[in-house]
């Protein structure tokens, strides 16, 4: 029988293979990440693995997907739920600059053994169709009609997902079928895009067009983890792949100073051939730029107090050693039997960086009117839509630290 843990590892691998055939520059990114990781390991020895074993880091990916309706989001939760991935955190990208008309969560394993077995996580955004800052009543009505008419996930896939969640395992043939259907659900569709409809949405927000302008969803990017993101950035540029102009998140730390939170960068969205349906009904070959490659480096998770200082003062406001960060309760650590501090790696996302990643890959700033009324969306809304617990990231780190202390 196949377990959710095995299913997750195989799903991450299947998506990686798919994305590599669809976006060849992703394969380059994975190759360069592995070169950099091998070099860091050779130079740093055991210290290089303080934020995760090389096996974990090599297999580690995060994906990003975008859906249109609460119903679609609830279905995503069932598919990922079958893989032992649970919703963690609430991110409101409408507050970003430029504002993006989505709210998001991340599906991921929540306990340490599961994260160690395979840490696959997916940043998942849902369009806010009734937010008047972006969509007037007419566009909202048309969006609702378009989204209601599509099916992202076939009933067979959802049925298999529910069986896995109910039984805790699936027979091998059913697991294979789940993986085929789930992977296919995130592949780029050959279905023609309605040119006029897509263009209307794109004038408002290219993310809205990517979500509500097409009849299927797709993986937007798949992100390997690297142990030295500055080295990676240089090597990608040396290979002739244009990266966005900066690394999001905290700056590089001096040697010996702990890395905190998450650093990310990406290469620009590439032009991909897509079929378009014109107003006269004819279908022509065109191109869209929406999918890109991103890479991340992870550091120790900060406590709410540590995060507040980081958000206000940057790295300069935080002490420069594990001992001091732990003593002042600014970052999460546990102690091994010998009393040495082990960092708890940050497993989540940063709204400012996410906004930067979104923004660097928009075709235009879009159009929004901040004077108009926002629609209410918060963690409670997200939890109701998901119909399952929405985990608070801090509660997860706290619980893990407490469990160690209790041993
Ligand atoms: C998600 C952008 C955010 C990250 O790593 O912060 C993100 C998207 O482009 O759909 O993936
Ligand atoms: Ni990402």
Coordinates of C-alpha atoms and ligand atoms in Angstrom, one line a residue:
X1 CA 0.0 0.0 0.0
X2 CA 1.1 3.6 -0.7
X3 CA 1.2 6.1 2.1
X4 CA 0.5 9.9 1.9
X5 CA 4.2 10.4 2.6
X6 CA 5.2 8.3 -0.4
X7 CA 2.5 9.9 -2.5
X8 CA 3.8 13.4 -1.7
X9 CA 7.4 12.5 -2.7
X10 CA 6.2 10.9 -5.9
X11 CA 3.9 13.9 -6.7
X12 CA 6.8 16.3 -6.2
X13 CA 8.9 14.3 -8.5
X14 CA 6.2 13.9 -11.2
X15 CA 5.6 17.6 -11.2
X16 CA 9.3 18.3 -11.4
X17 CA 9.6 16.0 -14.5
X18 CA 6.5 17.7 -16.0
X19 CA 7.8 21.2 -15.4
X20 CA 11.2 20.3 -16.7
X21 CA 9.7 19.3 -20.1
X22 CA 7.5 22.4 -20.2
X23 CA 10.1 25.0 -19.0
X24 CA 13.6 23.8 -19.9
X25 CA 15.3 26.7 -18.0
X26 CA 13.9 25.0 -14.8
X27 CA 16.1 22.0 -15.5
X28 CA 19.1 24.4 -15.7
X29 CA 18.1 25.9 -12.4
X30 CA 17.9 22.5 -10.7
X31 CA 21.3 21.5 -12.1
X32 CA 22.9 24.8 -10.9
X33 CA 21.3 24.4 -7.5
X34 CA 22.7 20.9 -7.1
X35 CA 26.2 22.2 -8.2
X36 CA 26.0 25.0 -5.6
X37 CA 24.8 22.6 -2.9
X38 CA 27.6 20.1 -3.6
X39 CA 30.1 23.0 -3.3
X40 CA 28.7 24.3 -0.1
X41 CA 28.7 20.8 1.4
X42 CA 32.3 20.2 0.3
X43 CA 33.4 23.5 1.8
X44 CA 31.3 23.5 5.0
X45 CA 31.0 19.8 6.0
X46 CA 28.4 19.0 8.6
X47 CA 27.7 22.7 9.2
X48 CA 26.3 22.9 5.7
X49 CA 23.5 20.6 6.8
X50 CA 22.5 22.5 10.0
X51 CA 19.3 23.7 8.2
X52 CA 18.4 20.3 6.7
X53 CA 20.1 17.1 5.5
X54 CA 21.4 17.2 1.9
X55 CA 18.9 14.5 1.0
X56 CA 16.0 16.7 2.1
X57 CA 17.4 19.9 0.5
X58 CA 18.1 18.1 -2.8
X59 CA 14.5 16.8 -3.1
X60 CA 13.0 20.0 -1.7
X61 CA 10.6 22.0 -4.0
X62 CA 7.9 24.5 -3.5
X63 CA 5.3 25.0 -6.2
X64 CA 2.9 27.9 -6.8
X65 CA -0.6 27.5 -8.2
X66 CA -3.5 29.9 -8.6
X67 CA -7.2 29.1 -8.7
X68 CA -10.4 31.1 -9.2
X69 CA -13.1 30.1 -6.7
X70 CA -13.6 28.9 -3.1
X71 CA -14.9 25.6 -4.5
X72 CA -11.7 25.1 -6.5
X73 CA -9.6 26.0 -3.4
X74 CA -11.5 23.4 -1.4
X75 CA -10.7 20.8 -4.1
X76 CA -7.0 21.7 -4.1
X77 CA -7.1 21.0 -0.3
X78 CA -8.4 17.5 -0.9
X79 CA -5.8 16.7 -3.5
X80 CA -2.9 18.0 -1.3
X81 CA -4.5 16.5 1.8
X82 CA -4.1 13.0 0.2
X83 CA -0.4 13.8 0.1
X84 CA -0.2 14.8 3.7
X85 CA 0.0 18.5 2.9
X86 CA -2.1 20.8 5.2
X87 CA -2.9 24.5 4.8
X88 CA -0.6 26.8 6.8
X89 CA -0.9 30.6 7.1
X90 CA -2.9 33.3 5.4
X91 CA -1.4 35.8 3.0
X92 CA -3.2 38.8 1.6
X93 CA -1.5 40.0 -1.6
X94 CA -4.1 42.7 -2.2
X95 CA -2.1 44.8 0.3
X96 CA 1.1 44.5 -1.7
X97 CA 2.6 47.0 -4.1
X98 CA 1.4 46.7 -6.8
X99 CA -1.7 45.0 -5.3
X100 CA -2.5 41.5 -6.6
X101 CA -6.2 40.5 -6.4
X102 CA -5.6 37.2 -4.5
X103 CA -5.3 35.8 -1.0
X104 CA -3.2 32.7 -0.4
X105 CA -2.2 29.9 1.9
X106 CA 0.6 27.3 1.6
X107 CA -0.1 23.5 1.7
X108 CA 2.8 21.6 3.4
X109 CA 3.6 18.8 5.8
X110 CA 3.3 20.1 9.4
X111 CA 5.5 17.7 11.5
X112 CA 9.2 17.4 11.5
X113 CA 9.4 13.7 10.5
X114 CA 7.1 14.4 7.5
X115 CA 9.1 17.5 6.5
X116 CA 12.3 15.4 6.7
X117 CA 10.8 12.7 4.6
X118 CA 9.7 15.1 1.9
X119 CA 9.0 18.9 2.5
X120 CA 7.0 19.5 -0.7
X121 CA 4.9 22.7 -0.3
X122 CA 2.7 24.6 -2.6
X123 CA 1.9 28.3 -2.4
X124 CA -1.8 28.5 -3.4
X125 CA -3.6 31.7 -4.3
X126 CA -7.3 32.3 -4.9
X127 CA -8.8 35.2 -7.0
X128 CA -11.0 37.7 -5.1
X129 CA -13.5 38.3 -7.8
X130 CA -15.8 40.6 -5.8
X131 CA -13.1 43.1 -4.7
X132 CA -14.2 46.4 -6.3
X133 CA -10.7 47.8 -6.3
X134 CA -10.1 45.5 -9.2
X135 CA -13.3 44.2 -10.7
X136 CA -16.5 46.1 -11.5
X137 CA -19.9 44.3 -11.3
X138 CA -19.9 43.5 -15.0
X139 CA -16.4 41.8 -14.9
X140 CA -17.2 40.1 -11.6
X141 CA -20.4 38.5 -13.2
X142 CA -18.5 37.4 -16.3
X143 CA -15.6 36.0 -14.2
X144 CA -18.1 34.0 -12.0
X145 CA -19.8 32.6 -15.1
X146 CA -16.5 31.6 -16.7
X147 CA -15.1 30.0 -13.6
X148 CA -18.3 28.2 -12.8
X149 CA -18.2 26.5 -16.2
X150 CA -14.8 24.9 -15.8
X151 CA -13.6 21.8 -14.1
X152 CA -10.0 21.8 -12.8
X153 CA -10.0 18.4 -11.1
X154 CA -11.8 15.4 -12.5
X155 CA -14.2 13.7 -10.0
X156 CA -12.1 10.5 -10.2
X157 CA -9.1 12.3 -8.9
X158 CA -11.1 13.9 -6.0
X159 CA -12.6 10.5 -5.2
X160 CA -9.1 8.9 -5.0
X161 CA -7.9 11.8 -2.8
X162 CA -10.8 11.3 -0.4
X163 CA -10.1 7.6 -0.2
X164 CA -6.5 8.3 0.7
X165 CA -7.5 10.8 3.4
X166 CA -10.1 8.4 4.8
X167 CA -8.1 5.1 4.7
X168 CA -4.5 6.5 5.2
X169 CA -3.2 4.5 2.2
X170 CA -4.1 3.6 -1.4
X171 CA -3.4 0.4 -3.3
X172 CA -0.5 0.9 -5.8
X173 CA -2.6 1.0 -8.9
X174 CA -4.9 3.6 -7.4
X175 CA -1.9 5.7 -6.3
X176 CA -0.5 5.5 -9.9
X177 CA -3.8 6.7 -11.2
X178 CA -4.0 9.6 -8.6
X179 CA -0.5 10.7 -9.7
X180 CA -1.4 10.7 -13.4
X181 CA -4.6 12.6 -12.9
X182 CA -3.1 15.1 -10.3
X183 CA 0.0 15.8 -12.5
X184 CA -2.2 16.2 -15.6
X185 CA -4.4 18.7 -13.7
X186 CA -1.4 21.1 -13.3
X187 CA 0.0 20.7 -16.9
X188 CA -0.3 23.6 -19.3
X189 CA -3.4 23.1 -21.4
X190 CA -3.4 23.1 -25.2
X191 CA -7.0 24.5 -25.0
X192 CA -7.2 27.8 -27.0
X193 CA -7.3 31.0 -24.9
X194 CA -10.1 33.5 -25.7
X195 CA -8.0 36.4 -26.8
X196 CA -10.5 39.2 -26.1
X197 CA -11.5 37.9 -22.7
X198 CA -7.8 37.3 -21.6
X199 CA -6.9 40.9 -22.8
X200 CA -9.7 42.5 -20.8
X201 CA -8.6 40.7 -17.6
X202 CA -4.9 41.4 -18.3
X203 CA -5.6 45.2 -18.4
X204 CA -6.8 44.8 -14.8
X205 CA -4.2 42.3 -13.6
X206 CA -2.1 39.7 -15.4
X207 CA -2.5 37.4 -12.5
X208 CA -6.3 37.7 -12.9
X209 CA -5.9 36.8 -16.6
X210 CA -3.7 33.9 -15.8
X211 CA -6.3 32.6 -13.4
X212 CA -9.7 33.6 -14.9
X213 CA -8.7 34.0 -18.5
X214 CA -8.0 30.3 -19.2
X215 CA -10.1 27.1 -18.7
X216 CA -7.6 25.2 -16.6
X217 CA -4.9 25.8 -14.0
X218 CA -1.2 25.1 -14.2
X219 CA 1.8 25.1 -12.1
X220 CA 3.2 28.6 -12.2
X221 CA 6.7 27.8 -10.9
X222 CA 8.5 25.1 -9.1
X223 CA 11.3 26.2 -6.8
X224 CA 14.4 24.2 -5.7
X225 CA 16.2 25.0 -2.5
X226 CA 19.8 26.1 -2.6
X227 CA 22.3 26.5 0.2
X228 CA 24.0 29.7 -1.2
X229 CA 21.6 31.8 -3.3
X230 CA 24.2 34.5 -4.1
X231 CA 26.4 31.9 -5.7
X232 CA 23.5 30.5 -7.6
X233 CA 22.5 34.0 -8.8
X234 CA 25.9 34.6 -10.3
X235 CA 26.1 31.2 -11.9
X236 CA 22.7 31.5 -13.6
X237 CA 23.7 34.9 -15.0
X238 CA 27.0 33.4 -16.2
X239 CA 25.0 30.8 -18.1
X240 CA 23.1 33.6 -19.8
X241 CA 19.8 33.3 -17.9
X242 CA 18.5 36.8 -17.0
X243 CA 17.5 36.9 -13.3
X244 CA 15.2 39.5 -11.7
X245 CA 17.3 42.4 -10.4
X246 CA 17.4 41.4 -6.8
X247 CA 17.2 38.7 -4.1
X248 CA 14.0 39.1 -2.1
X249 CA 14.1 38.8 1.7
X250 CA 16.9 39.3 4.1
X251 CA 20.4 40.3 2.8
X252 CA 23.4 37.9 2.8
X253 CA 24.7 37.4 6.4
X254 CA 28.4 37.6 7.3
X255 CA 30.2 34.2 7.7
X256 CA 29.0 32.5 11.0
X257 CA 25.9 34.7 11.4
X258 CA 22.7 32.6 11.2
X259 CA 20.5 32.9 8.1
X260 CA 17.0 33.8 9.0
X261 CA 13.6 33.3 7.3
X262 CA 13.7 33.0 3.5
X263 CA 15.7 34.5 0.6
X264 CA 14.3 34.1 -2.9
X265 CA 15.0 35.1 -6.5
X266 CA 13.7 34.1 -9.9
X267 CA 14.4 34.3 -13.6
X268 CA 11.9 36.2 -15.7
X269 CA 8.9 34.5 -17.1
X270 CA 9.6 33.0 -20.5
X271 CA 7.6 33.3 -23.6
X272 CA 5.6 30.0 -24.1
X273 CA 3.6 29.1 -27.2
X274 CA -0.2 29.1 -26.5
X275 CA -3.2 28.8 -28.8
X276 CA -5.6 31.7 -29.0
X277 CA -9.1 31.9 -30.3
X278 CA -9.8 35.2 -32.1
X279 CA -13.1 37.0 -32.1
X280 CA -14.0 35.5 -35.5
X281 CA -13.6 32.0 -34.1
X282 CA -10.3 31.2 -35.8
X283 CA -7.5 29.7 -33.7
X284 CA -3.9 31.0 -34.1
X285 CA -0.6 30.4 -32.4
X286 CA 0.5 33.1 -30.0
X287 CA 2.6 33.3 -26.8
X288 CA 2.2 34.2 -23.2
X289 CA 4.8 35.0 -20.5
X290 CA 3.5 33.8 -17.2
X291 CA 5.6 31.0 -15.9
X292 CA 9.0 31.5 -14.4
X293 CA 11.7 29.8 -12.3
X294 CA 12.4 30.6 -8.7
X295 CA 15.0 29.5 -6.2
X296 CA 15.1 29.8 -2.4
X297 CA 17.5 29.7 0.5
X298 CA 16.0 29.0 4.0
X299 CA 17.2 30.1 7.4
X300 CA 16.0 29.7 11.0
X301 CA 12.3 30.5 11.8
X302 CA 11.8 33.7 13.9
X303 CA 9.4 34.0 16.8
X304 CA 6.7 36.7 16.6
X305 CA 9.1 39.1 18.6
X306 CA 12.0 38.3 16.3
X307 CA 9.8 38.8 13.2
X308 CA 8.6 42.1 14.5
X309 CA 12.2 43.3 14.9
X310 CA 13.1 42.0 11.5
X311 CA 10.2 43.7 9.9
X312 CA 11.0 47.0 11.6
X313 CA 14.8 47.1 11.6
X314 CA 16.0 44.4 9.2
X315 CA 18.8 42.1 10.1
X316 CA 20.7 44.8 11.9
X317 CA 18.1 44.6 14.7
X318 CA 18.8 41.0 15.4
X319 CA 21.7 39.5 17.4
X320 CA 24.4 37.7 15.3
X321 CA 24.6 34.3 17.0
X322 CA 22.3 31.3 17.6
X323 CA 22.9 31.5 21.3
X324 CA 21.8 35.1 21.5
X325 CA 18.8 34.6 19.2
X326 CA 17.7 31.7 21.4
X327 CA 18.4 33.4 24.7
X328 CA 16.3 36.4 23.7
X329 CA 13.5 34.2 22.3
X330 CA 13.9 35.8 18.9
X331 CA 14.3 32.6 16.8
X332 CA 13.2 28.9 17.2
X333 CA 15.8 26.4 18.4
X334 CA 15.9 23.1 20.1
X335 CA 18.8 21.4 21.9
X336 CA 20.3 18.0 21.0
X337 CA 21.4 15.5 23.7
X338 CA 24.8 17.1 23.9
X339 CA 23.2 20.5 24.5
X340 CA 24.0 22.0 21.1
X341 CA 21.5 24.3 19.5
X342 CA 19.7 23.1 16.4
X343 CA 17.8 25.7 14.4
X344 CA 14.2 25.1 13.3
X345 CA 14.2 25.9 9.7
X346 CA 11.6 28.4 8.4
X347 CA 9.0 26.4 6.5
X348 CA 6.7 29.2 5.3
X349 CA 6.6 32.2 3.0
X350 CA 7.0 36.0 3.3
X351 CA 4.2 38.2 2.0
X352 CA 6.6 41.0 1.0
X353 CA 8.8 38.6 -1.0
X354 CA 5.8 36.8 -2.5
X355 CA 4.6 40.2 -3.7
X356 CA 8.1 41.0 -5.1
X357 CA 8.1 37.6 -6.9
X358 CA 4.6 38.3 -8.3
X359 CA 5.4 41.8 -9.3
X360 CA 8.7 41.1 -11.0
X361 CA 6.8 38.8 -13.4
X362 CA 3.8 40.9 -14.2
X363 CA 3.5 42.2 -17.8
X364 CA 2.1 45.5 -16.5
X365 CA 1.1 47.1 -13.3
X366 CA -2.5 46.6 -14.0
X367 CA -5.3 48.8 -12.9
X368 CA -6.8 49.1 -9.5
X369 CA -8.6 51.8 -7.6
X370 CA -7.8 51.9 -3.9
X371 CA -10.7 54.3 -3.2
X372 CA -13.3 51.6 -4.0
X373 CA -14.4 49.0 -1.5
X374 CA -12.3 46.0 -0.6
X375 CA -14.1 42.7 0.0
X376 CA -13.5 41.0 3.4
X377 CA -11.1 38.1 3.3
X378 CA -9.2 36.7 6.3
X379 CA -7.9 33.5 7.9
X380 CA -11.4 32.6 9.2
X381 CA -12.8 33.0 5.7
X382 CA -10.1 30.8 4.3
X383 CA -10.7 28.1 7.0
X384 CA -14.4 28.0 6.3
X385 CA -13.7 27.6 2.5
X386 CA -11.2 24.9 3.1
X387 CA -13.5 23.1 5.6
X388 CA -10.5 22.1 7.6
X389 CA -8.0 23.5 10.1
X390 CA -5.9 26.4 8.8
X391 CA -2.7 26.1 10.8
X392 CA -1.0 29.1 12.3
X393 CA 2.8 28.8 11.4
X394 CA 3.9 30.2 14.8
X395 CA 1.8 27.6 16.7
X396 CA 3.6 24.9 14.7
X397 CA 7.1 26.1 15.6
X398 CA 6.1 26.7 19.2
X399 CA 4.7 23.2 19.5
X400 CA 7.8 21.7 18.1
X401 CA 10.1 23.5 20.4
X402 CA 7.9 22.7 23.4
X403 CA 7.8 19.0 22.5
X404 CA 11.7 19.0 22.5
X405 CA 11.8 20.7 25.9
X406 CA 9.4 18.2 27.3
X407 CA 11.6 15.3 26.4
Ligands
LIG1 C1 3.1 33.0 -6.2 C2 4.2 34.0 -5.8 C3 4.7 33.8 -4.4 C4 6.7 32.7 -3.3 O1 7.6 31.8 -3.3 O2 6.8 33.6 -2.5 C5 5.7 32.7 -4.3 C6 2.7 33.0 -7.6 O3 3.4 33.6 -8.4 O4 1.6 32.4 -7.9 O5 5.6 31.7 -5.0
LIG2 NI1 7.4 30.7 -5.1

